[in-house]
mmCIF file of C-alpha atoms and ligand atoms in Angstrom:
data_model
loop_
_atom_site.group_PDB
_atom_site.id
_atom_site.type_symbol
_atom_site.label_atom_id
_atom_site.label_comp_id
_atom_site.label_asym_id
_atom_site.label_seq_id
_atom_site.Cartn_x
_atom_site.Cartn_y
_atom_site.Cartn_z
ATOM 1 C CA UNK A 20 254.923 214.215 21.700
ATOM 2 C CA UNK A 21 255.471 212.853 18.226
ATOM 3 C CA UNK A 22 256.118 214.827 15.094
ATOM 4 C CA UNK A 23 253.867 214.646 12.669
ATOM 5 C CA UNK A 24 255.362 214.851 8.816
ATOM 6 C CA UNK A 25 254.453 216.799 5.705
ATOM 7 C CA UNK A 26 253.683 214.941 2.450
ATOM 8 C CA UNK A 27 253.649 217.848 -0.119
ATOM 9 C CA UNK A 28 251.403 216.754 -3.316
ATOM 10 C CA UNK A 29 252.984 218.545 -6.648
ATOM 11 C CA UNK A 30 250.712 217.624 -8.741
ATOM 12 C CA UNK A 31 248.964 220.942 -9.094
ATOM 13 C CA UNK A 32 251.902 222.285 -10.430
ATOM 14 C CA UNK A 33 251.477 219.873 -13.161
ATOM 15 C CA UNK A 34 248.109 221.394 -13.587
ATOM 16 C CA UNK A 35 249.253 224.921 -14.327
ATOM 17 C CA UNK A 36 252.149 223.682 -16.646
ATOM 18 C CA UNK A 37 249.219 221.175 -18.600
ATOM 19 C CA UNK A 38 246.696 224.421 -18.836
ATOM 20 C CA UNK A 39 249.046 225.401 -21.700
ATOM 21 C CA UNK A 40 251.005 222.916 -22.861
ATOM 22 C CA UNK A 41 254.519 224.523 -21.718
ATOM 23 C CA UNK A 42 257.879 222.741 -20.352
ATOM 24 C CA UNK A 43 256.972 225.309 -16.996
ATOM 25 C CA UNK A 44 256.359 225.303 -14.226
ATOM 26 C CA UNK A 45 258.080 221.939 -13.751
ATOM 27 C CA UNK A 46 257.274 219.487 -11.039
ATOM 28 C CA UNK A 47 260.802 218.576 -10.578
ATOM 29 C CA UNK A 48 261.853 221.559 -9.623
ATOM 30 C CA UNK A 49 258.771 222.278 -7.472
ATOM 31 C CA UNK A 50 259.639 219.172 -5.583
ATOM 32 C CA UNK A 51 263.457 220.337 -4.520
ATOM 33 C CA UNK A 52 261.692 223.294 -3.772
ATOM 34 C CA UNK A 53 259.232 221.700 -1.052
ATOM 35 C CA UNK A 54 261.734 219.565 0.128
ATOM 36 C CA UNK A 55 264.100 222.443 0.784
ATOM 37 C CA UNK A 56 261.852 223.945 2.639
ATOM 38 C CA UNK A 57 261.216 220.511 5.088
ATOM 39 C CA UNK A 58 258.749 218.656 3.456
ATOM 40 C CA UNK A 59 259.172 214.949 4.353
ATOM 41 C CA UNK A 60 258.095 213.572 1.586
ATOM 42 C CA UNK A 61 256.755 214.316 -2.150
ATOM 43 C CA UNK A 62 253.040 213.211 -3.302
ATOM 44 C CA UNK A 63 252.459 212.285 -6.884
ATOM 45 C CA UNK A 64 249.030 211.153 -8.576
ATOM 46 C CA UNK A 65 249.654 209.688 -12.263
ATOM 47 C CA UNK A 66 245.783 209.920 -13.556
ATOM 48 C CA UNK A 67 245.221 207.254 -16.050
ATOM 49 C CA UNK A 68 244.136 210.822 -18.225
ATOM 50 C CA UNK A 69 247.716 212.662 -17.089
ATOM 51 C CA UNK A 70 245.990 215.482 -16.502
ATOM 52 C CA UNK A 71 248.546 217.108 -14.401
ATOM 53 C CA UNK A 72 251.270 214.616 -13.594
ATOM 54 C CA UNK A 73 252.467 212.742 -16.370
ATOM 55 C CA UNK A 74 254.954 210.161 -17.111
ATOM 56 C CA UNK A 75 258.190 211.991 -17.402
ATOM 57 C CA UNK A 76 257.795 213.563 -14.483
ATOM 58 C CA UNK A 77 257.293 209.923 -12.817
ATOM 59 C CA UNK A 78 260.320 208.701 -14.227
ATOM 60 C CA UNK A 79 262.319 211.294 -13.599
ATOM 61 C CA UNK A 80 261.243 212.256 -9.733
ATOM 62 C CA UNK A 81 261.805 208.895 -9.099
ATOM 63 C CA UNK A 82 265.955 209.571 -9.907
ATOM 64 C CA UNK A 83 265.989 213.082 -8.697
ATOM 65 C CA UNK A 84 263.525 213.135 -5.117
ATOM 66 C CA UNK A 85 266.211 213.625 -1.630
ATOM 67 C CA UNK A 86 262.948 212.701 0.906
ATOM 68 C CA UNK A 87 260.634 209.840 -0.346
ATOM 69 C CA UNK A 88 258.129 209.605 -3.213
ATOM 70 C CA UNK A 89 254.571 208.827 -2.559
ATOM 71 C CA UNK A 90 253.228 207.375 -5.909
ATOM 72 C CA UNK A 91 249.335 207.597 -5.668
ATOM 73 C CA UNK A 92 247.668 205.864 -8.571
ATOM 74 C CA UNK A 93 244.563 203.718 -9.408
ATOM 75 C CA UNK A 94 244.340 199.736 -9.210
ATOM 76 C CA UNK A 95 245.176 199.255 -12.863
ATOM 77 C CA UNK A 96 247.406 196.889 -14.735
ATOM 78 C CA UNK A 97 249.187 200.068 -16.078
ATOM 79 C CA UNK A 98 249.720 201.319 -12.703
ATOM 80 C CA UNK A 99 251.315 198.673 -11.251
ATOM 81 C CA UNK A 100 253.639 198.001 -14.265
ATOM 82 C CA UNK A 101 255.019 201.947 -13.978
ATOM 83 C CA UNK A 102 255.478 201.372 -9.787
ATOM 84 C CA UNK A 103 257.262 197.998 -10.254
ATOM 85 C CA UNK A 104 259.410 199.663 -12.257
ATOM 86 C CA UNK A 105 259.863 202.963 -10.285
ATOM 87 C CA UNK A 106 260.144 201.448 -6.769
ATOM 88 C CA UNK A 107 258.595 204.080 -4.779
ATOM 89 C CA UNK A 108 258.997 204.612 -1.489
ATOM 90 C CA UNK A 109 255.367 204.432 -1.030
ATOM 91 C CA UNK A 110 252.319 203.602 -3.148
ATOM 92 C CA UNK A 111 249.254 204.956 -2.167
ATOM 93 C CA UNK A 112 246.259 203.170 -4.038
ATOM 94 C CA UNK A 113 243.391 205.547 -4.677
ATOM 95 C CA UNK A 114 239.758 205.356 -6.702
ATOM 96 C CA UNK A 115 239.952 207.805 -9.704
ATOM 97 C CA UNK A 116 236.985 207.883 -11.987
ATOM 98 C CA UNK A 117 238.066 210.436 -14.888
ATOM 99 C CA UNK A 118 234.323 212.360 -14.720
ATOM 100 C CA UNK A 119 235.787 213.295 -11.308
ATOM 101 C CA UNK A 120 237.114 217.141 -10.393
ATOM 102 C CA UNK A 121 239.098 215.512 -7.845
ATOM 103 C CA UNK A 122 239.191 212.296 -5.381
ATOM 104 C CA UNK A 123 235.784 211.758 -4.592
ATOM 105 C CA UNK A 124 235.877 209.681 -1.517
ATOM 106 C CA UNK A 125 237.992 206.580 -0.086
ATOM 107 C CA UNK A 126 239.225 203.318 -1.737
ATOM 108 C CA UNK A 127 236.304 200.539 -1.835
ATOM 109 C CA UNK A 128 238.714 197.625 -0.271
ATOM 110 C CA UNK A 129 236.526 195.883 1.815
ATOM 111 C CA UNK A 130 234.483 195.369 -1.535
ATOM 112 C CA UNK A 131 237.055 194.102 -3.706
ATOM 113 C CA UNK A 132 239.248 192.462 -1.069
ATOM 114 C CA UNK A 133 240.473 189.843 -3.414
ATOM 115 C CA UNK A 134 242.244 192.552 -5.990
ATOM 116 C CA UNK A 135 243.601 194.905 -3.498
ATOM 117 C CA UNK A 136 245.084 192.029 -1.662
ATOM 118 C CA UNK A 137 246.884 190.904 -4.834
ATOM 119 C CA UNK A 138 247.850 194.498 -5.787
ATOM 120 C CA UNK A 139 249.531 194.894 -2.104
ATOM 121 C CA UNK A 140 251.324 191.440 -2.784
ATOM 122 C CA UNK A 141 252.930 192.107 -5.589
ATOM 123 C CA UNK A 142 253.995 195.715 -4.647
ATOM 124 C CA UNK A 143 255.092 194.358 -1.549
ATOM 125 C CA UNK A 144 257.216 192.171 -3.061
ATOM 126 C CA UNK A 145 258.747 195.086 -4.782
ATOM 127 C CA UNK A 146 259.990 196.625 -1.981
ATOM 128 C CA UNK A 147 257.200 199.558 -1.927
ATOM 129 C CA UNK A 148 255.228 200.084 1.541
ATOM 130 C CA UNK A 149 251.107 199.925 0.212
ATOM 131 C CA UNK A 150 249.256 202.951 1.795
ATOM 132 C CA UNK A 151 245.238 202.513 0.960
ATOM 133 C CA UNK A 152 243.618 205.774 0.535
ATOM 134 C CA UNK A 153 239.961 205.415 2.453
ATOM 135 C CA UNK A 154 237.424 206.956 4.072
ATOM 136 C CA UNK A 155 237.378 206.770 7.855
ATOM 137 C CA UNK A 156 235.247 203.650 8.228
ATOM 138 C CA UNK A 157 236.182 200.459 10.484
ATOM 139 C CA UNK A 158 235.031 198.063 7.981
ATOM 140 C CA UNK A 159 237.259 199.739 5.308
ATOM 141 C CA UNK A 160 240.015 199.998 8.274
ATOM 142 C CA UNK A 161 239.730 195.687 8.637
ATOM 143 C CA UNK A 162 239.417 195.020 5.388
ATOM 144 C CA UNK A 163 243.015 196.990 4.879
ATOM 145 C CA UNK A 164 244.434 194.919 7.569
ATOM 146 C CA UNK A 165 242.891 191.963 6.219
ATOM 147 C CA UNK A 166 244.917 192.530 2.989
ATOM 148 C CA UNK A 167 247.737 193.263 4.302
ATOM 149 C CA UNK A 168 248.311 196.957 4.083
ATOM 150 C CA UNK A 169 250.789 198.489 6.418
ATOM 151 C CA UNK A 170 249.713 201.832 5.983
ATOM 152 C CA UNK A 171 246.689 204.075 5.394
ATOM 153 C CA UNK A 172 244.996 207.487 4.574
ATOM 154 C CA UNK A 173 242.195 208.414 5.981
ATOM 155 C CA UNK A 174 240.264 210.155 3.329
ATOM 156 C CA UNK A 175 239.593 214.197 5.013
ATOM 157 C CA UNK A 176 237.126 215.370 2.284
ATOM 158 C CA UNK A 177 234.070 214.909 4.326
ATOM 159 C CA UNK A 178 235.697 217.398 7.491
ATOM 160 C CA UNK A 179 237.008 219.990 4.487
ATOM 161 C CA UNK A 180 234.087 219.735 2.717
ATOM 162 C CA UNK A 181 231.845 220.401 6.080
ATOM 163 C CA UNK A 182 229.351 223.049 5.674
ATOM 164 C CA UNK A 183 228.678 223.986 9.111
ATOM 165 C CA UNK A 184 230.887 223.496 12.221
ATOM 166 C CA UNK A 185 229.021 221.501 13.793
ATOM 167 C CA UNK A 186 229.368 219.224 10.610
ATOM 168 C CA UNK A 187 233.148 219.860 10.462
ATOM 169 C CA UNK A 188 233.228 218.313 14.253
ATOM 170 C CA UNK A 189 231.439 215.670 13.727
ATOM 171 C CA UNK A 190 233.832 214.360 11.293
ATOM 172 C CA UNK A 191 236.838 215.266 12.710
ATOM 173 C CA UNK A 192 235.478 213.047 15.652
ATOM 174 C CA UNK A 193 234.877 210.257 13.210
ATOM 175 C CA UNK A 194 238.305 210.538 11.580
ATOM 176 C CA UNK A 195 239.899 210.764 15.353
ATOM 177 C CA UNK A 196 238.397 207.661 16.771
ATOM 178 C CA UNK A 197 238.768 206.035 13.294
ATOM 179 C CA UNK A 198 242.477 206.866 13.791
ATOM 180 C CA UNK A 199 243.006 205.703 16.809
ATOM 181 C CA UNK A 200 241.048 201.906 16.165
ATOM 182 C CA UNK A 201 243.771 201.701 12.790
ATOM 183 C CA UNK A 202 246.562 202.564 15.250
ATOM 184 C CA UNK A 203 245.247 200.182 17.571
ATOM 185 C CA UNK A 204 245.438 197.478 14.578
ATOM 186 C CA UNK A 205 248.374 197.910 14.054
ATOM 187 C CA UNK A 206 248.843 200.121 11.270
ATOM 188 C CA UNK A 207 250.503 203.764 10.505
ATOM 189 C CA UNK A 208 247.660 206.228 10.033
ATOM 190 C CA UNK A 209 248.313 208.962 7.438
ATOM 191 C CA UNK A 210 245.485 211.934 5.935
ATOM 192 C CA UNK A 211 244.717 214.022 3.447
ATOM 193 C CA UNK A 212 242.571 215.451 1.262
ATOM 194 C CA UNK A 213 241.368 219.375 1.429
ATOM 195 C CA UNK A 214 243.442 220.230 4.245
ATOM 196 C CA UNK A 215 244.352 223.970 4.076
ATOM 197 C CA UNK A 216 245.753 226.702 6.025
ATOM 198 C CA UNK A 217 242.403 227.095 8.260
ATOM 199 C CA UNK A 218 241.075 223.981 8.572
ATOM 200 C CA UNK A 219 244.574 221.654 9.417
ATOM 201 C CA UNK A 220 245.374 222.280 13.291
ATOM 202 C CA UNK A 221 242.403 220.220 14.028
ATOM 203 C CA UNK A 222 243.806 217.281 12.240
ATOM 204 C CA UNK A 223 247.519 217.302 13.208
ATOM 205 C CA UNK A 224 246.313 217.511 17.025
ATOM 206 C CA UNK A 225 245.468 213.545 16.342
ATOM 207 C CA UNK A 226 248.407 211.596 18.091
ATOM 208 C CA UNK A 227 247.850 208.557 15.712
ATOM 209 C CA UNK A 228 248.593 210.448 12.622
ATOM 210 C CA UNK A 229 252.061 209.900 11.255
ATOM 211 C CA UNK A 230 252.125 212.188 8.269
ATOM 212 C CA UNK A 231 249.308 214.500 6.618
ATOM 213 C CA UNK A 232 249.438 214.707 2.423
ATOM 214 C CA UNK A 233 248.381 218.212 1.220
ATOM 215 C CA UNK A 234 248.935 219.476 -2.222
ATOM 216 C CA UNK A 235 246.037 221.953 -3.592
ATOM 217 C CA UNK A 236 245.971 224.549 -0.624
ATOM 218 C CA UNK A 237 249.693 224.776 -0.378
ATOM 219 C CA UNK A 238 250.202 224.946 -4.655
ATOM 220 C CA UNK A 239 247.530 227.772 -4.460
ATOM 221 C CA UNK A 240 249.287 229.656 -1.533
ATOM 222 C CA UNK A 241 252.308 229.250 -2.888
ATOM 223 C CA UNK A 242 251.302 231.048 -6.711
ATOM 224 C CA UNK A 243 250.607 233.892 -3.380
ATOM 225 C CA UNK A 244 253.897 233.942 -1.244
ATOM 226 C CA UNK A 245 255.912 231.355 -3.210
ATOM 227 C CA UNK A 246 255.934 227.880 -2.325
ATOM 228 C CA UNK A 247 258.813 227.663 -0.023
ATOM 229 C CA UNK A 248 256.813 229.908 2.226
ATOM 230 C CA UNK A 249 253.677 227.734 1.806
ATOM 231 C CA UNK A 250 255.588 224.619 2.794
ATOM 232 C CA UNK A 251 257.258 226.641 5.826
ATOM 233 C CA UNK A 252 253.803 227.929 6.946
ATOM 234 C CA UNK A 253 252.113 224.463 6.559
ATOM 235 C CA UNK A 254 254.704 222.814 8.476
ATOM 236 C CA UNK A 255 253.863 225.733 11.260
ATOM 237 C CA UNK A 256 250.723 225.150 11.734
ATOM 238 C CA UNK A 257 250.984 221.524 12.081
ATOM 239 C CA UNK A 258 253.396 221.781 14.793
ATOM 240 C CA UNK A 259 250.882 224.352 16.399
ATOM 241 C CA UNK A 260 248.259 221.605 16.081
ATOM 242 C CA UNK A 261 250.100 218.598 17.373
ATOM 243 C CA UNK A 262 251.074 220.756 20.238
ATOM 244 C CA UNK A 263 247.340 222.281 20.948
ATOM 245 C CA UNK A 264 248.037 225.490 20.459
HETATM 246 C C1 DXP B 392 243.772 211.071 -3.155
HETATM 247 C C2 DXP B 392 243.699 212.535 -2.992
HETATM 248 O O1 DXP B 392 242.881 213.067 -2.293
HETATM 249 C C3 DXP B 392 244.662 213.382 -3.730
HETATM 250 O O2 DXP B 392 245.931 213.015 -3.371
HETATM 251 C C4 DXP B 392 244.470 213.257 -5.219
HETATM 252 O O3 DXP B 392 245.705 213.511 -5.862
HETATM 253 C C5 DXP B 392 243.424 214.257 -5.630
HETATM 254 O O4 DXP B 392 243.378 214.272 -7.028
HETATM 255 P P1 DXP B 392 243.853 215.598 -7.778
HETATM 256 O O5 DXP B 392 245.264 215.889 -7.300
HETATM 257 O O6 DXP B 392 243.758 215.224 -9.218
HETATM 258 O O7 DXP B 392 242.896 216.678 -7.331
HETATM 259 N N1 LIG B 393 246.069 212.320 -0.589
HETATM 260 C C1 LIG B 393 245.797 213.733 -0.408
HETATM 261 C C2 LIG B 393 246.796 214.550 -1.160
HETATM 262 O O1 LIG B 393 247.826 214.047 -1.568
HETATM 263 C C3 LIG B 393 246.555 215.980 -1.363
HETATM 264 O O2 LIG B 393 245.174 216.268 -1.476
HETATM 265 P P1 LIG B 393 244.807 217.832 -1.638
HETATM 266 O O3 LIG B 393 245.469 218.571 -0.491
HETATM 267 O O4 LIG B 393 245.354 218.275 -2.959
HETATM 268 O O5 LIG B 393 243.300 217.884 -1.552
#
């Protein structure tokens, strides 16, 4: 059975630092932190408002990271300059509308096919592996193969989000036999998005998925029991998931 990693999003730690305008808590420090305690990899969103992660923490998790840096960010001019000169392990291209609370739903690529195409091209040619960030939808999934994305997220808001478990099952069907047609195509299969301590074994018990990115629910367990526990007790359950139990 494969392993399925943890992608530990930091940037909610940027959040409580921003509330007051302090030098703490620090990012950077959170990061060795999760990584310490076996994340795989560390998840960043740089909001074209900064208003958690901003641009020295970028720069300088980008020198300092031991796993891999996931660099989410919008399709912007701006945000393409700061990755080509980064060279993240991974970008992961996401909407962002500043109105929002948070992500509001997947990427639009089979819409704009003709700009996320050249955004993968020339981060590709950087050296950075493209994830696209969308909702579990098999026109979304070809139009990601069609421009030439080797990875993506499947967008879990709608199973988080669920109001009633018979809701929460029919989209964790949807995002199951979505994963499975991506794999099928070809590409890795990543998720994310309101996974928390409760609702997560569900999702790592998909084979396809490679890696799961969750940042709020682990950032607010860890102001709790610390956040090398959270990371330790994430990890748990996902292994618990992936094996059924
Ligand atoms: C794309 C996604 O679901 C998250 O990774 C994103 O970072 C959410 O935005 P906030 O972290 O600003 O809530
Ligand atoms: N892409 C999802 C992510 O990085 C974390 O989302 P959340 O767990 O903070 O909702």
């Amino acid at each position: 059975m494969s392993r399925i990693l943890l992608g530990v999003n930091i940037d909610h730690i940027a959040t409580l630092r921003q509330a007051r305008g302090t030098n703490y808590p620090d990012p950077v420090h959170a990061a060795a932190v999760a990584e310490h305690a076996g994340a795989e990899g560390i998840t960043i969103h740089l909001r074209e408002d900064r208003r958690h992660i901003i641009d020295r923490d970028v720069y300088t998790l980008a020198k300092t990271l031991k796993t891999r840096m996931n660099f989410e960010m919008a399709v912007t001019q701006e945000m393409l300059d700061i990755a080509c000169e980064i060279k993240p392990a991974y970008v992961c291209l996401v909407p962002e509308k500043r109105e929002e609370l948070t992500t509001e739903g997947g990427l639009d690529v089979a819409g704009q096919q003709d700009k996320i195409a050249a955004a993968v091209t020339r981060l590709s040619k950087e050296g950075i592996k493209v994830s696209l960030f969308i909702d579990a939808d098999k026109a979304q999934i070809d139009a990601a193969v069609a421009v030439g994305a080797p990875v993506i997220e499947i967008h879990t808001g709608c199973y988080a989000d669920a109001e009633t478990d018979a809701d929460a099952t029919t989209e964790l069907n949807r995002i199951s036999t979505m994963a499975t047609y991506a794999h099928s195509k070809g590409l890795v299969v990543n998720a994310g998005h309101g996974l928390h301590y409760h609702n997560v074994k569900p999702i790592a018990a998909i084979p396809e998925l490679y890696e799961l990115n969750i940042g709020h629910a682990i950032i607010a367990r860890a102001a709790i029991d610390g956040l090398a526990t959270a990371v330790r007790d994430m990890k748990q359950l996902m292994v618990e998931g992936r094996r059924g139990e």
